[in-house]
């Protein structure tokens, strides 16, 4: 990565409408542009395997999707599907045989011809070339241990069986499916809960699926509980996470200041540049020696350095301690944070200690957002929202800070700060030389 020309990952805007294969392919293509901007230590797989430290741990990724990007259901579903695949392939072969693999292509043809009858199954998923459902999935994220009694993996808030059944029936009815699912198949009750939680219209964590995609997947799930029934959704969700959510999350994590702070620092940099120009004009119009104009250089340098760093989301003052502002949802709750421990002794702190200390700060949806069947992802009713709105602008600009535990993020921030100093030097020196070269007017 070039020191002078390093750029954070470009912001990837959401494409309008539901997730489609053509749109997700655009995300995949854009991902290639971010390879040089995202170090291997902050790769999507490393974050999902929780190998990165805060502010790039998997819980931080989930917080970003809940509070900033507002599409946490993609990650919640994807983590569940990886865990579910592992548990399904851990079943005895005799039980796996009850749910044969699903052919997505043949399912499309079947639903187009007669949605009221079950389609045939294929011996191998047609998506096998891209997503291998014939082998146990060892994907990132927490993987649950196999259930001996083949019952559902249920965590967090639960719904009544009646509500789940009604939701599944309504979803099937909307796409024209009239026959009943095979109840003897393994994990059938869990699949029904997933339908009522992620796939059915108006579900608590409804995925942004088109009617066509929802129809194909519901048709597959009526016939089998094999993980390949989710192949179409898995491809869409994974491409969205890798190509859109992950680069935006890394870009956001590099910032060490919240929005009010960054806007203030950016304007402060502009003010220093304007002050340097005013000083130069006054000295040119005065009878003072032209060498007094050298005092414009520190103002130019400080202004450009501060402005360039703030443009990339960094406050130079906070950076001196390798800290960051607490996010709004982190500012309320337990007041114990990492800004109270001795950073000089960070070499003696284990990875487990860092995780435990980072979890001391209060986060409203921590726990619930990681549950497969938790509540919806709306946070408007969380106590911190009202408390944060009551804070004055001054308090929003100067919240508590917390130490950045991930070394890769610290190195990227160091690179950006050095880059801002170099660009500032390249701009300040010519400007100062030009100002000194201007003849004295001496009208003051």
XYZ file of C-alpha atoms in Angstrom:
444
model
C 0.000 0.000 0.000
C 1.444 3.353 -1.043
C 2.047 5.751 1.820
C 1.251 8.835 -0.210
C -1.691 7.478 -2.199
C -3.378 5.051 0.229
C -7.156 5.350 0.148
C -9.743 3.908 2.421
C -12.229 1.538 0.759
C -14.662 3.551 -1.332
C -18.175 3.823 0.034
C -20.447 1.319 -1.712
C -24.001 2.604 -1.914
C -26.934 0.226 -1.657
C -28.588 -0.549 -4.941
C -32.329 0.167 -5.055
C -34.876 -2.611 -4.852
C -34.618 -6.157 -3.481
C -31.483 -8.264 -3.675
C -31.061 -9.718 -7.151
C -28.271 -11.821 -8.629
C -27.359 -9.149 -11.173
C -27.127 -6.468 -8.481
C -25.086 -8.653 -6.167
C -22.687 -9.338 -9.037
C -22.041 -5.597 -9.121
C -21.044 -5.804 -5.451
C -18.708 -8.700 -6.269
C -17.065 -6.706 -9.055
C -16.617 -3.709 -6.769
C -14.997 -5.923 -4.149
C -12.014 -6.382 -6.438
C -11.306 -2.658 -6.138
C -11.026 -2.886 -2.358
C -8.345 -5.584 -2.181
C -5.514 -3.091 -1.854
C -7.451 -0.956 0.639
C -8.355 -3.781 3.043
C -5.451 -5.673 4.649
C -5.770 -9.477 4.960
C -6.081 -9.113 8.747
C -9.376 -7.261 8.233
C -10.764 -9.597 5.587
C -14.403 -10.625 5.709
C -13.533 -14.163 6.817
C -11.238 -12.977 9.611
C -13.880 -10.636 10.997
C -16.571 -13.325 10.869
C -14.234 -15.797 12.578
C -13.657 -13.153 15.276
C -9.922 -13.018 14.584
C -9.975 -9.209 14.469
C -10.075 -7.130 17.639
C -12.412 -4.212 18.387
C -13.365 -2.002 16.666
C -13.413 -4.723 13.956
C -14.697 -7.704 15.951
C -17.794 -9.540 14.791
C -19.920 -7.747 17.402
C -18.693 -4.394 16.091
C -19.663 -5.510 12.585
C -23.110 -6.415 13.871
C -23.421 -3.069 15.675
C -22.547 -1.273 12.450
C -25.222 -3.182 10.532
C -27.832 -2.515 13.234
C -27.180 1.149 13.983
C -25.576 2.539 10.822
C -26.287 0.390 7.768
C -29.692 -0.909 8.969
C -29.414 -4.337 7.331
C -28.211 -6.584 10.166
C -30.619 -9.324 9.091
C -28.193 -10.352 6.349
C -25.405 -11.155 8.805
C -27.792 -12.711 11.337
C -29.184 -15.052 8.711
C -25.764 -15.858 7.263
C -24.322 -16.806 10.668
C -27.328 -19.031 11.336
C -27.044 -20.731 7.937
C -23.378 -21.597 8.472
C -24.144 -23.036 11.897
C -27.170 -24.872 10.545
C -25.171 -26.434 7.711
C -22.608 -27.772 10.181
C -25.315 -29.267 12.375
C -27.158 -30.790 9.436
C -24.068 -32.534 8.050
C -23.289 -33.864 11.536
C -26.509 -35.899 11.449
C -26.381 -39.657 10.739
C -26.668 -40.475 7.001
C -30.037 -42.119 7.574
C -31.501 -38.850 8.890
C -29.836 -36.730 6.212
C -31.496 -38.955 3.626
C -34.902 -37.694 4.783
C -33.967 -34.274 3.373
C -32.321 -34.773 -0.021
C -30.356 -31.976 -1.711
C -32.286 -29.382 -3.657
C -31.761 -28.331 -7.265
C -32.380 -24.604 -7.503
C -32.613 -24.654 -11.299
C -35.153 -27.446 -11.383
C -37.018 -25.746 -8.560
C -37.395 -22.627 -10.694
C -38.901 -24.700 -13.493
C -41.230 -26.516 -11.121
C -42.561 -23.381 -9.464
C -43.134 -21.852 -12.864
C -45.232 -24.824 -14.017
C -47.243 -25.852 -10.988
C -46.538 -24.364 -7.574
C -49.050 -26.598 -5.849
C -47.119 -29.829 -6.442
C -43.713 -30.782 -4.999
C -40.801 -30.624 -7.456
C -38.362 -33.430 -7.987
C -35.035 -33.412 -6.210
C -31.589 -33.646 -7.675
C -28.774 -35.773 -6.435
C -26.500 -32.742 -6.343
C -27.123 -29.028 -6.118
C -26.617 -27.171 -9.388
C -24.920 -24.491 -7.301
C -22.297 -27.006 -6.243
C -19.677 -25.389 -8.426
C -19.952 -22.174 -6.440
C -21.327 -23.243 -3.079
C -20.612 -26.763 -1.966
C -23.591 -27.998 0.027
C -22.490 -31.601 -0.248
C -19.797 -31.125 2.400
C -20.076 -29.724 5.891
C -19.953 -25.940 5.821
C -17.111 -24.520 7.847
C -18.051 -20.893 7.510
C -17.141 -17.935 9.656
C -19.149 -17.105 12.706
C -20.128 -19.046 15.776
C -20.876 -22.676 14.904
C -23.239 -24.544 17.163
C -22.617 -28.098 18.268
C -24.855 -30.805 16.785
C -28.131 -31.405 18.581
C -28.579 -35.026 19.571
C -32.348 -34.895 19.432
C -32.424 -32.963 16.113
C -34.373 -30.175 17.756
C -34.057 -26.570 16.737
C -31.221 -24.336 17.829
C -33.230 -21.594 19.548
C -31.824 -18.585 21.330
C -33.159 -15.287 22.551
C -36.799 -14.332 22.172
C -39.151 -17.153 21.238
C -42.476 -17.126 19.452
C -45.389 -19.436 20.052
C -45.833 -22.413 17.725
C -49.153 -20.987 16.622
C -47.600 -17.713 15.507
C -44.845 -19.523 13.619
C -47.309 -21.860 11.907
C -49.585 -19.009 10.910
C -46.671 -17.024 9.538
C -45.423 -19.968 7.470
C -48.902 -20.733 6.142
C -49.462 -17.097 5.167
C -46.086 -16.911 3.423
C -46.773 -20.103 1.479
C -50.268 -18.970 0.575
C -48.956 -15.694 -0.866
C -46.763 -17.584 -3.322
C -49.412 -20.184 -4.199
C -48.079 -23.163 -2.218
C -50.904 -25.350 -0.966
C -49.388 -28.644 0.159
C -47.920 -29.332 3.603
C -44.236 -29.678 4.409
C -42.697 -33.020 5.391
C -42.761 -32.892 9.185
C -40.520 -35.972 9.665
C -37.519 -34.209 8.191
C -34.783 -33.104 10.606
C -34.917 -29.531 11.926
C -38.331 -28.926 10.343
C -39.497 -26.806 13.303
C -36.365 -24.692 13.074
C -36.850 -24.152 9.347
C -40.391 -22.958 10.050
C -39.009 -20.472 12.568
C -36.481 -19.209 10.031
C -39.258 -18.716 7.480
C -41.363 -16.767 9.972
C -38.351 -14.711 11.092
C -36.433 -13.959 7.874
C -38.357 -14.966 4.745
C -42.065 -14.356 5.312
C -43.341 -10.880 4.359
C -43.390 -8.442 7.310
C -41.324 -10.831 9.439
C -39.228 -9.362 12.310
C -35.967 -9.619 10.345
C -37.274 -9.835 6.808
C -34.577 -10.230 4.176
C -34.821 -7.896 1.192
C -35.902 -10.569 -1.284
C -37.816 -10.277 -4.515
C -41.127 -12.106 -4.879
C -39.513 -14.513 -7.349
C -36.671 -15.405 -4.973
C -39.047 -15.818 -2.026
C -41.268 -18.116 -4.081
C -38.381 -20.355 -5.156
C -36.955 -20.640 -1.638
C -40.309 -21.321 0.042
C -41.013 -23.963 -2.584
C -37.678 -25.614 -1.826
C -38.215 -25.486 1.938
C -41.603 -27.145 1.652
C -39.859 -30.124 0.119
C -36.595 -30.395 2.060
C -34.672 -29.020 5.004
C -31.342 -29.613 3.286
C -29.040 -26.526 3.416
C -28.988 -26.455 -0.394
C -32.593 -25.210 -0.263
C -31.111 -21.868 0.838
C -28.537 -21.766 -1.985
C -30.183 -18.854 -3.779
C -30.525 -16.716 -0.644
C -27.056 -17.651 0.526
C -25.478 -16.407 -2.680
C -27.357 -13.108 -2.530
C -26.677 -12.497 1.162
C -23.014 -13.452 1.028
C -22.299 -11.300 -2.024
C -24.027 -8.357 -0.349
C -22.076 -8.820 2.868
C -18.728 -9.242 1.138
C -19.180 -6.637 -1.570
C -21.154 -3.896 0.176
C -21.376 -4.238 3.946
C -17.801 -5.349 4.666
C -15.932 -2.588 2.735
C -18.222 0.061 4.239
C -17.645 -1.351 7.717
C -13.854 -1.243 7.353
C -14.078 2.311 6.009
C -16.229 3.297 9.004
C -13.983 1.513 11.534
C -10.907 3.465 10.435
C -12.562 6.698 11.607
C -11.684 7.611 15.194
C -14.180 10.435 15.647
C -17.954 10.611 15.598
C -19.710 12.829 13.061
C -19.944 16.044 15.167
C -16.266 15.714 16.071
C -15.094 15.137 12.499
C -17.167 18.043 11.144
C -15.764 20.338 13.842
C -12.159 19.283 13.165
C -12.627 19.645 9.415
C -13.910 23.211 9.852
C -11.051 23.901 12.246
C -8.575 22.926 9.530
C -10.297 25.245 7.047
C -10.189 28.048 9.625
C -6.409 27.646 10.010
C -5.907 27.911 6.238
C -8.094 31.037 6.074
C -6.187 32.519 9.022
C -2.879 31.856 7.244
C -4.137 33.638 4.119
C -5.331 36.643 6.158
C -1.991 36.833 7.951
C -0.178 36.737 4.619
C -2.325 39.569 3.229
C -1.737 41.708 6.319
C 2.040 41.164 6.218
C 2.188 41.891 2.475
C 0.324 45.159 2.978
C 2.414 46.125 6.004
C 5.946 47.508 6.237
C 7.169 44.394 8.088
C 10.020 42.350 6.687
C 8.944 39.670 4.263
C 10.556 37.021 6.493
C 7.716 37.521 8.977
C 5.601 35.767 6.391
C 7.235 32.495 7.391
C 4.725 32.401 10.245
C 2.127 31.528 7.631
C 3.776 28.121 7.164
C 2.755 26.534 10.525
C -0.816 27.734 10.014
C -0.921 26.298 6.507
C 0.668 23.034 7.637
C -1.644 22.580 10.630
C -4.710 23.505 8.604
C -3.983 21.182 5.697
C -2.929 18.290 7.972
C -6.032 18.609 10.116
C -8.328 18.999 7.119
C -6.950 16.063 5.122
C -7.048 13.763 8.163
C -10.580 14.899 9.053
C -11.668 14.285 5.462
C -10.725 10.656 6.080
C -12.516 10.549 9.432
C -9.533 11.066 11.741
C -8.977 13.602 14.500
C -5.236 14.172 14.972
C -5.596 14.952 18.690
C -7.438 11.699 19.432
C -4.988 9.796 17.242
C -2.040 10.683 19.485
C -3.375 8.148 22.012
C -4.559 5.614 19.400
C -8.058 6.096 20.743
C -11.477 6.650 19.254
C -14.709 8.286 20.358
C -17.297 6.006 21.883
C -20.206 5.438 19.534
C -23.554 6.885 20.661
C -24.855 3.446 21.696
C -21.662 2.801 23.673
C -21.868 5.988 25.729
C -24.627 4.851 28.068
C -24.670 1.943 30.472
C -21.628 0.648 32.297
C -19.140 3.509 32.563
C -16.115 1.203 32.690
C -14.207 1.506 29.447
C -10.772 0.827 28.106
C -9.729 4.448 28.420
C -9.048 3.755 32.096
C -6.340 1.105 31.654
C -2.653 1.800 31.207
C -1.833 1.694 27.486
C 1.878 1.551 28.367
C 1.276 -1.977 29.622
C -0.661 -3.110 26.541
C 2.033 -5.677 25.688
C 1.066 -7.652 28.778
C -2.630 -7.747 27.958
C -3.919 -10.967 26.466
C -6.441 -11.166 23.663
C -9.081 -12.521 26.031
C -8.473 -9.600 28.411
C -8.997 -7.137 25.589
C -12.306 -8.757 24.621
C -13.546 -8.781 28.203
C -12.610 -5.135 28.728
C -14.197 -4.050 25.459
C -17.464 -5.668 26.510
C -17.627 -3.507 29.629
C -19.043 -0.582 27.673
C -22.833 -0.649 27.472
C -24.263 -1.547 24.071
C -28.021 -1.661 23.716
C -28.443 -4.519 21.281
C -25.433 -6.603 22.269
C -26.637 -10.162 22.766
C -30.034 -9.683 21.140
C -28.564 -8.788 17.762
C -26.438 -11.957 17.799
C -29.404 -14.206 18.586
C -30.822 -16.112 15.649
C -34.426 -15.602 16.692
C -34.149 -12.351 18.620
C -36.360 -9.338 18.230
C -36.368 -7.051 15.218
C -33.426 -4.771 14.569
C -35.170 -1.489 15.329
C -33.413 0.439 18.104
C -35.672 3.492 18.474
C -37.015 2.199 21.785
C -33.575 1.727 23.348
C -32.884 4.022 26.345
C -29.684 5.484 24.873
C -31.539 7.064 21.920
C -33.472 9.539 24.053
C -30.462 10.186 26.285
C -28.204 10.910 23.328
C -30.689 13.341 21.803
C -30.711 15.300 25.063
C -26.950 15.803 24.966
C -25.714 19.214 23.896
C -23.647 19.610 20.729
C -20.566 20.290 22.847
C -20.984 17.005 24.727
C -21.549 15.157 21.455
C -18.259 16.533 20.133
C -16.321 15.504 23.231
C -17.490 12.040 24.349
C -15.302 9.596 26.220
C -12.586 7.837 24.283
C -11.650 4.173 24.157
C -8.366 2.599 23.105
C -8.251 0.951 19.670
C -7.287 -2.660 20.288
C -6.825 -3.843 16.700
C -3.236 -3.267 15.596
C -4.099 -3.241 11.894
C -6.546 -0.368 12.384
C -3.897 1.548 14.307
C -1.378 1.016 11.493
C -3.886 2.183 8.871
C -4.600 5.286 10.919
C -0.845 5.948 11.260
C -0.542 5.642 7.499
C -3.378 8.112 6.915
C -1.912 10.604 9.410
C 1.534 10.388 7.774
C -0.169 10.812 4.433
C -1.970 13.942 5.637
C 1.330 15.401 6.889
C 3.034 14.706 3.549
C 0.248 16.265 1.510
C 0.182 19.213 3.884
C 3.928 19.698 3.457
C 3.627 19.545 -0.327
C 0.914 22.235 -0.238
C 2.331 24.475 2.514
C 5.898 24.879 1.229
C 5.009 26.223 -2.272
C 2.345 28.517 -0.816
C 4.727 29.920 1.768
C 7.460 30.425 -0.832
C 5.008 32.216 -3.111
C 3.838 34.465 -0.286
C 7.431 35.379 0.623
C 8.177 36.158 -3.023
C 5.326 38.679 -3.333
C 6.697 42.249 -3.236
C 5.879 44.355 -0.183
C 3.053 46.861 -0.764
C 3.519 48.767 2.509
C 0.164 50.535 2.623
C -0.476 49.856 6.326
